[in-house]
CSV table of C-alpha atoms in Angstrom, one decimal:
chain,number,residue,atom,x,y,z
U,1,UNK,CA,16.7,0.8,3.1
U,2,UNK,CA,17.5,2.8,0.1
U,3,UNK,CA,14.7,3.9,-2.2
U,4,UNK,CA,14.5,3.6,-6.0
U,5,UNK,CA,11.6,5.4,-7.6
U,6,UNK,CA,10.3,4.4,-11.0
U,7,UNK,CA,7.9,6.4,-13.1
U,8,UNK,CA,5.3,5.9,-14.5
U,9,UNK,CA,3.8,2.8,-12.8
U,10,UNK,CA,1.8,1.9,-15.8
U,11,UNK,CA,1.4,3.3,-19.3
U,12,UNK,CA,-0.7,2.4,-22.3
U,13,UNK,CA,0.5,3.7,-25.6
U,14,UNK,CA,-0.3,3.3,-29.3
U,15,UNK,CA,1.8,1.1,-31.5
U,16,UNK,CA,4.5,3.0,-33.2
U,17,UNK,CA,4.9,5.6,-30.4
U,18,UNK,CA,7.8,5.9,-27.9
U,19,UNK,CA,7.6,5.6,-24.2
U,20,UNK,CA,10.1,6.9,-21.6
U,21,UNK,CA,10.5,5.3,-18.2
U,22,UNK,CA,12.5,7.0,-15.4
U,23,UNK,CA,14.4,5.4,-12.6
U,24,UNK,CA,15.6,7.5,-9.7
U,25,UNK,CA,17.7,6.7,-6.7
U,26,UNK,CA,16.2,9.0,-4.1
U,27,UNK,CA,18.6,8.9,-1.2
U,28,UNK,CA,21.8,7.6,-2.7
U,29,UNK,CA,23.9,7.9,-5.8
U,30,UNK,CA,24.0,5.1,-8.2
U,31,UNK,CA,26.8,5.0,-10.8
U,32,UNK,CA,25.2,1.9,-12.2
U,33,UNK,CA,21.6,1.0,-12.7
U,34,UNK,CA,20.1,-2.1,-14.2
U,35,UNK,CA,17.0,-2.5,-16.4
U,36,UNK,CA,15.0,-5.7,-16.3
U,37,UNK,CA,12.0,-7.0,-18.2
U,38,UNK,CA,9.5,-9.4,-16.7
U,39,UNK,CA,6.8,-11.3,-18.5
U,40,UNK,CA,3.8,-12.6,-16.6
U,41,UNK,CA,4.8,-15.4,-14.2
U,42,UNK,CA,8.3,-15.4,-15.5
U,43,UNK,CA,11.6,-14.3,-14.1
U,44,UNK,CA,13.4,-11.0,-14.4
U,45,UNK,CA,15.5,-10.8,-17.6
U,46,UNK,CA,18.4,-8.4,-17.5
U,47,UNK,CA,18.2,-6.1,-20.5
U,48,UNK,CA,21.0,-3.7,-19.9
U,49,UNK,CA,23.4,-2.1,-17.4
U,50,UNK,CA,23.2,1.6,-17.3
U,51,UNK,CA,26.4,3.4,-16.5
U,52,UNK,CA,26.5,7.1,-15.5
U,53,UNK,CA,28.2,9.2,-18.1
U,54,UNK,CA,28.9,6.4,-20.5
U,55,UNK,CA,27.1,4.1,-22.9
U,56,UNK,CA,24.9,1.3,-21.5
U,57,UNK,CA,25.9,-2.3,-21.8
U,58,UNK,CA,23.2,-4.4,-23.4
U,59,UNK,CA,22.6,-8.1,-23.0
U,60,UNK,CA,22.7,-10.4,-25.9
U,61,UNK,CA,19.5,-10.2,-27.9
U,62,UNK,CA,18.4,-6.8,-26.7
U,63,UNK,CA,18.2,-4.2,-29.4
U,64,UNK,CA,20.0,-1.1,-28.3
U,65,UNK,CA,18.4,1.1,-30.9
U,66,UNK,CA,15.0,0.1,-29.7
U,67,UNK,CA,15.6,0.3,-26.0
U,68,UNK,CA,17.5,3.6,-25.5
U,69,UNK,CA,19.1,4.1,-22.2
U,70,UNK,CA,20.4,7.3,-20.8
U,71,UNK,CA,22.2,7.7,-17.4
U,72,UNK,CA,22.9,11.4,-17.3
U,73,UNK,CA,23.3,11.8,-13.6
U,74,UNK,CA,24.1,9.8,-10.5
U,75,UNK,CA,20.5,9.6,-9.5
U,76,UNK,CA,18.6,9.2,-12.8
U,77,UNK,CA,18.5,6.6,-15.6
U,78,UNK,CA,15.9,6.5,-18.3
U,79,UNK,CA,14.8,3.7,-20.6
U,80,UNK,CA,13.0,4.8,-23.8
U,81,UNK,CA,11.1,2.1,-25.7
U,82,UNK,CA,11.1,3.5,-29.3
U,83,UNK,CA,8.5,2.6,-31.9
U,84,UNK,CA,6.7,0.4,-29.4
U,85,UNK,CA,4.8,-2.7,-30.7
U,86,UNK,CA,2.4,-5.0,-28.8
U,87,UNK,CA,5.2,-7.5,-28.3
U,88,UNK,CA,7.0,-4.9,-26.2
U,89,UNK,CA,4.2,-5.0,-23.7
U,90,UNK,CA,5.7,-6.1,-20.4
U,91,UNK,CA,6.7,-5.2,-16.9
U,92,UNK,CA,10.0,-3.2,-16.9
U,93,UNK,CA,11.9,-2.8,-13.6
U,94,UNK,CA,15.0,-0.9,-12.8
U,95,UNK,CA,17.4,-1.6,-10.0
U,96,UNK,CA,20.3,0.2,-8.3
U,97,UNK,CA,22.8,-1.2,-5.9
U,98,UNK,CA,23.8,0.3,-2.6
U,99,UNK,CA,26.7,-1.5,-1.0
U,100,UNK,CA,25.9,-5.2,-1.5
U,101,UNK,CA,22.1,-4.9,-1.7
U,102,UNK,CA,20.1,-4.3,-4.9
U,103,UNK,CA,17.0,-2.1,-4.6
U,104,UNK,CA,14.2,-2.2,-7.2
U,105,UNK,CA,11.9,0.4,-8.5
U,106,UNK,CA,8.2,-0.3,-8.4
U,107,UNK,CA,8.2,-1.3,-12.0
U,108,UNK,CA,6.4,0.0,-15.0
U,109,UNK,CA,3.7,-2.0,-16.7
U,110,UNK,CA,3.7,-1.1,-20.4
U,111,UNK,CA,0.8,-2.0,-22.6
U,112,UNK,CA,1.1,-1.3,-26.3
U,113,UNK,CA,-2.2,-1.3,-28.2
X,1,UNK,CA,26.2,-16.9,-20.8
X,2,UNK,CA,25.6,-17.1,-17.1
X,3,UNK,CA,22.5,-19.0,-16.1
X,4,UNK,CA,20.9,-19.8,-12.8
X,5,UNK,CA,18.5,-22.8,-12.7
X,6,UNK,CA,15.8,-22.7,-10.1
X,7,UNK,CA,13.3,-25.5,-9.0
X,8,UNK,CA,10.6,-26.1,-8.4
X,9,UNK,CA,8.6,-23.7,-10.6
X,10,UNK,CA,5.6,-23.9,-8.4
X,11,UNK,CA,4.7,-25.3,-5.0
X,12,UNK,CA,1.4,-25.4,-3.2
X,13,UNK,CA,1.6,-26.3,0.5
X,14,UNK,CA,-0.7,-26.5,3.5
X,15,UNK,CA,-0.1,-23.9,6.1
X,16,UNK,CA,2.3,-25.2,8.6
X,17,UNK,CA,4.2,-27.4,6.1
X,18,UNK,CA,7.8,-26.7,5.1
X,19,UNK,CA,8.9,-25.3,1.7
X,20,UNK,CA,12.3,-25.4,-0.1
X,21,UNK,CA,13.5,-23.9,-3.3
X,22,UNK,CA,16.8,-24.7,-5.0
X,23,UNK,CA,19.1,-22.9,-7.3
X,24,UNK,CA,22.0,-24.1,-9.3
X,25,UNK,CA,24.6,-22.5,-11.5
X,26,UNK,CA,27.1,-24.2,-13.9
X,27,UNK,CA,29.8,-21.8,-12.9
X,28,UNK,CA,31.1,-20.5,-9.6
X,29,UNK,CA,29.3,-17.4,-8.3
X,30,UNK,CA,30.7,-14.4,-6.5
X,31,UNK,CA,27.6,-14.5,-4.3
X,32,UNK,CA,24.0,-15.4,-4.5
X,33,UNK,CA,21.1,-13.3,-3.4
X,34,UNK,CA,17.5,-14.1,-2.6
X,35,UNK,CA,14.4,-12.0,-3.4
X,36,UNK,CA,10.7,-12.2,-2.7
X,37,UNK,CA,8.1,-10.8,-5.1
X,38,UNK,CA,4.5,-10.5,-4.1
X,39,UNK,CA,1.9,-10.6,-6.9
X,40,UNK,CA,1.8,-7.2,-8.6
X,41,UNK,CA,4.9,-6.0,-6.7
X,42,UNK,CA,8.6,-5.7,-7.2
X,43,UNK,CA,11.3,-7.9,-5.9
X,44,UNK,CA,12.4,-7.3,-2.4
X,45,UNK,CA,15.9,-8.2,-1.2
X,46,UNK,CA,16.0,-10.9,1.4
X,47,UNK,CA,19.6,-11.9,1.9
X,48,UNK,CA,23.0,-12.3,0.3
X,49,UNK,CA,25.3,-15.3,0.7
X,50,UNK,CA,29.0,-14.8,0.0
X,51,UNK,CA,31.1,-17.5,1.7
X,52,UNK,CA,31.4,-21.1,0.7
X,53,UNK,CA,29.1,-23.3,2.8
X,54,UNK,CA,27.5,-20.3,4.4
X,55,UNK,CA,24.2,-20.7,6.3
X,56,UNK,CA,22.0,-17.8,7.4
X,57,UNK,CA,18.7,-17.7,9.1
X,58,UNK,CA,16.0,-15.1,9.2
X,59,UNK,CA,13.3,-16.3,11.6
X,60,UNK,CA,11.6,-19.2,9.8
X,61,UNK,CA,13.8,-18.8,6.7
X,62,UNK,CA,17.1,-20.7,6.3
X,63,UNK,CA,19.5,-19.9,3.4
X,64,UNK,CA,22.4,-22.1,2.4
X,65,UNK,CA,25.2,-21.6,-0.1
X,66,UNK,CA,27.0,-24.6,-1.4
X,67,UNK,CA,30.6,-25.5,-0.7
X,68,UNK,CA,31.5,-25.0,-4.4
X,69,UNK,CA,29.5,-21.7,-4.5
X,70,UNK,CA,27.4,-23.1,-7.3
X,71,UNK,CA,24.2,-23.9,-5.6
X,72,UNK,CA,21.9,-22.5,-2.9
X,73,UNK,CA,18.7,-23.2,-1.2
X,74,UNK,CA,16.0,-21.4,0.7
X,75,UNK,CA,14.0,-23.3,3.3
X,76,UNK,CA,10.9,-22.0,5.0
X,77,UNK,CA,9.8,-23.8,8.2
X,78,UNK,CA,6.1,-24.0,9.0
X,79,UNK,CA,4.8,-21.8,6.2
X,80,UNK,CA,2.3,-19.1,6.8
X,81,UNK,CA,-0.2,-17.4,4.4
X,82,UNK,CA,2.0,-14.3,4.6
X,83,UNK,CA,4.8,-16.3,2.9
X,84,UNK,CA,3.0,-16.5,-0.5
X,85,UNK,CA,4.8,-15.0,-3.4
X,86,UNK,CA,7.5,-15.8,-5.8
X,87,UNK,CA,11.0,-16.4,-4.5
X,88,UNK,CA,13.9,-15.7,-6.8
X,89,UNK,CA,17.5,-16.5,-6.4
X,90,UNK,CA,20.0,-14.3,-8.3
X,91,UNK,CA,23.6,-15.2,-9.0
X,92,UNK,CA,26.2,-12.5,-9.2
X,93,UNK,CA,29.1,-12.5,-11.7
X,94,UNK,CA,31.1,-9.3,-11.4
X,95,UNK,CA,28.6,-6.5,-11.7
X,96,UNK,CA,25.9,-8.6,-13.2
X,97,UNK,CA,22.9,-10.1,-11.4
X,98,UNK,CA,21.2,-12.9,-13.1
X,99,UNK,CA,17.9,-14.2,-11.8
X,100,UNK,CA,16.6,-17.7,-11.6
X,101,UNK,CA,13.2,-18.5,-13.0
X,102,UNK,CA,11.6,-18.2,-9.5
X,103,UNK,CA,9.5,-20.5,-7.4
X,104,UNK,CA,5.8,-19.5,-6.9
X,105,UNK,CA,4.7,-20.4,-3.4
X,106,UNK,CA,1.0,-20.8,-2.5
X,107,UNK,CA,-0.1,-21.6,1.0
X,108,UNK,CA,-3.5,-23.2,1.8
X,109,UNK,CA,-4.9,-22.2,5.1
């Protein structure tokens, strides 16, 4: 199947700093990518839909100024958590769809201290 | 907004027993997908159901899509320890995929 690569796998940052997470589709082009957040033992919550060359579409309750999404090419979308706080600590996963199937990145475990 | 309800939240079975998880949506779905996530891992696509009343099988796994395209189930026959993990359904509306809460499956050997 297709491969979606997400980097970094885990990151620890200080409160108030920003963290950038990259999501790449390695062997296919993705005009749309999706960013999810998952708390321990909970489901994946869709945060936003990233559209290549245009603004991302954010789900209700997700602060677009805090979670900056850039989808500058057909193979790369980035999520930047700005001015991170401990409550932003979570597992962030990106996804891209090829045909009818969604492929997920490995996820990024963010810990804000 | 779109929501997918999934039950049970957790199930602990003896190896060899069957397991079923159910998903329900209040609105008609374009399709429903099933994923498995192992502890510490990311969701892995299992299958997609599109047609009303569709039934698909993958070895010991049987997936069903309701006639009204609002509910779905995943049934595992004779569970094995390799089946452990969290099973998520995900309903699709347009371009959006919304996940159910997931069912955590534990298998005692």
